[in-house]
Amino acid sequence: MVQSPSPVTLPVPVARTRVGKRLSIVAPCFNEQEVLDLFFERIEDELSKLGVEYEIVCVNDGSRDHTLAVLLKHHQRNPKIKVINLARNFGKETAMSAGLDATTGDMIVPIDCDLQDPPELIGQFIEAWENGADVAYGVRVDRSADSFVKRLTAQGFYRAFNRMSDVDLPYNAGDYRLMDRRVVEVLRQLPERNRFMKGLFAWVGFRQEAIPYARPERAAGTSSFRYWKLWNFALDGITSFSTAPIRVWSYVGLVAGILAASAAVFLVARTLLQGNNVPGYPSLMVVILTGFAIQMLAIGSLGEYVARIYQEVKGRPLYVIMDRYGFDQ
Ligand code: UDP
Ligand code: MG
């Protein structure tokens, strides 16, 4: 008699406690002078209630206004506010990486400083962390603050991305999240230069928990993500996590080859049965179609190699270990 396997009980993650732990906030700032005073007021108020030591690492990403001066003013008032000044505008993804590298806390929270990521959520993040989550990420329950076009394109992007790559981006999750130190250490070890953080966050794995929230409009200033920038951002995301666009050509070639062969049979048969009323057309058509198919197949096979080279040069670790049982330390 075959015995059904007894249900496996997974080890319950040890309940963690925030006591004695440190929290690092990472805030990339680009032209945010109008909103920063309010940002610090809200976040410091929230952090003071949480019962953890904290630091706020602000990265001035080459702002062209007085962002740096405002940040330094707050740093002087509260030494827990630390400032990194990048030499020029490197873009949010890179600014965030610079900030993550500088953090020292046991829990790390990247946050937008335009107050679209409500600081009040951090308490819930920490609770999820205490209950064993390594990552607690905010999910927008309604995107009504975004325009219709932005919502539509965002949806299309998530769908396309999840189809084409092996990591699944959770719908409507942004960068706002709390990560355990060990998750951040894995992120920091990823050597790739093109840092599509949303994708990397999903790639690392670990125990992730979604926390729903309503995303408000930015408190002041203007968004620096215009459609052209978003389009490039989407391209960055897809090209760093999928090789489909470069590998699809073999299949286009295959389909073209089948069409070329059918067209050849059809044209030859028609010429034999009905005679040839346009001299040269059937042979020319067959040559063009076959040539096209061969070229596509050739490009596609190059694509297979380039895709593999690309995967190698990204140099991502092969795997990420979350826990080890029964090994000496
Ligand atoms: N940001 C940055 N560098 C940039 C663009 C944006 O550091 O080149 C920061 C910006 O200061 C904000 C966050 O990234 O804290 C999100 O930017 P934004 O609010 O413009 O984007 P949206 O919320 O519209 O996606
Ligand atoms: Mg914003």
XYZ file of C-alpha atoms and ligand atoms in Angstrom, residues 32 112 114-116 215-218 222-225, ligand 2:
14
model
C 12.632 68.277 -4.108
C 10.279 58.587 -2.172
C 7.607 63.450 -2.200
C 5.388 61.787 0.456
C 3.746 59.523 -2.121
C -0.934 56.094 -2.837
C -1.538 59.835 -2.540
C -0.466 62.462 -5.041
C 2.920 64.017 -4.514
C 6.489 67.803 -9.998
C 7.171 64.229 -10.988
C 10.352 63.877 -12.971
C 9.149 60.753 -14.745
Mg 6.509 60.680 -6.865
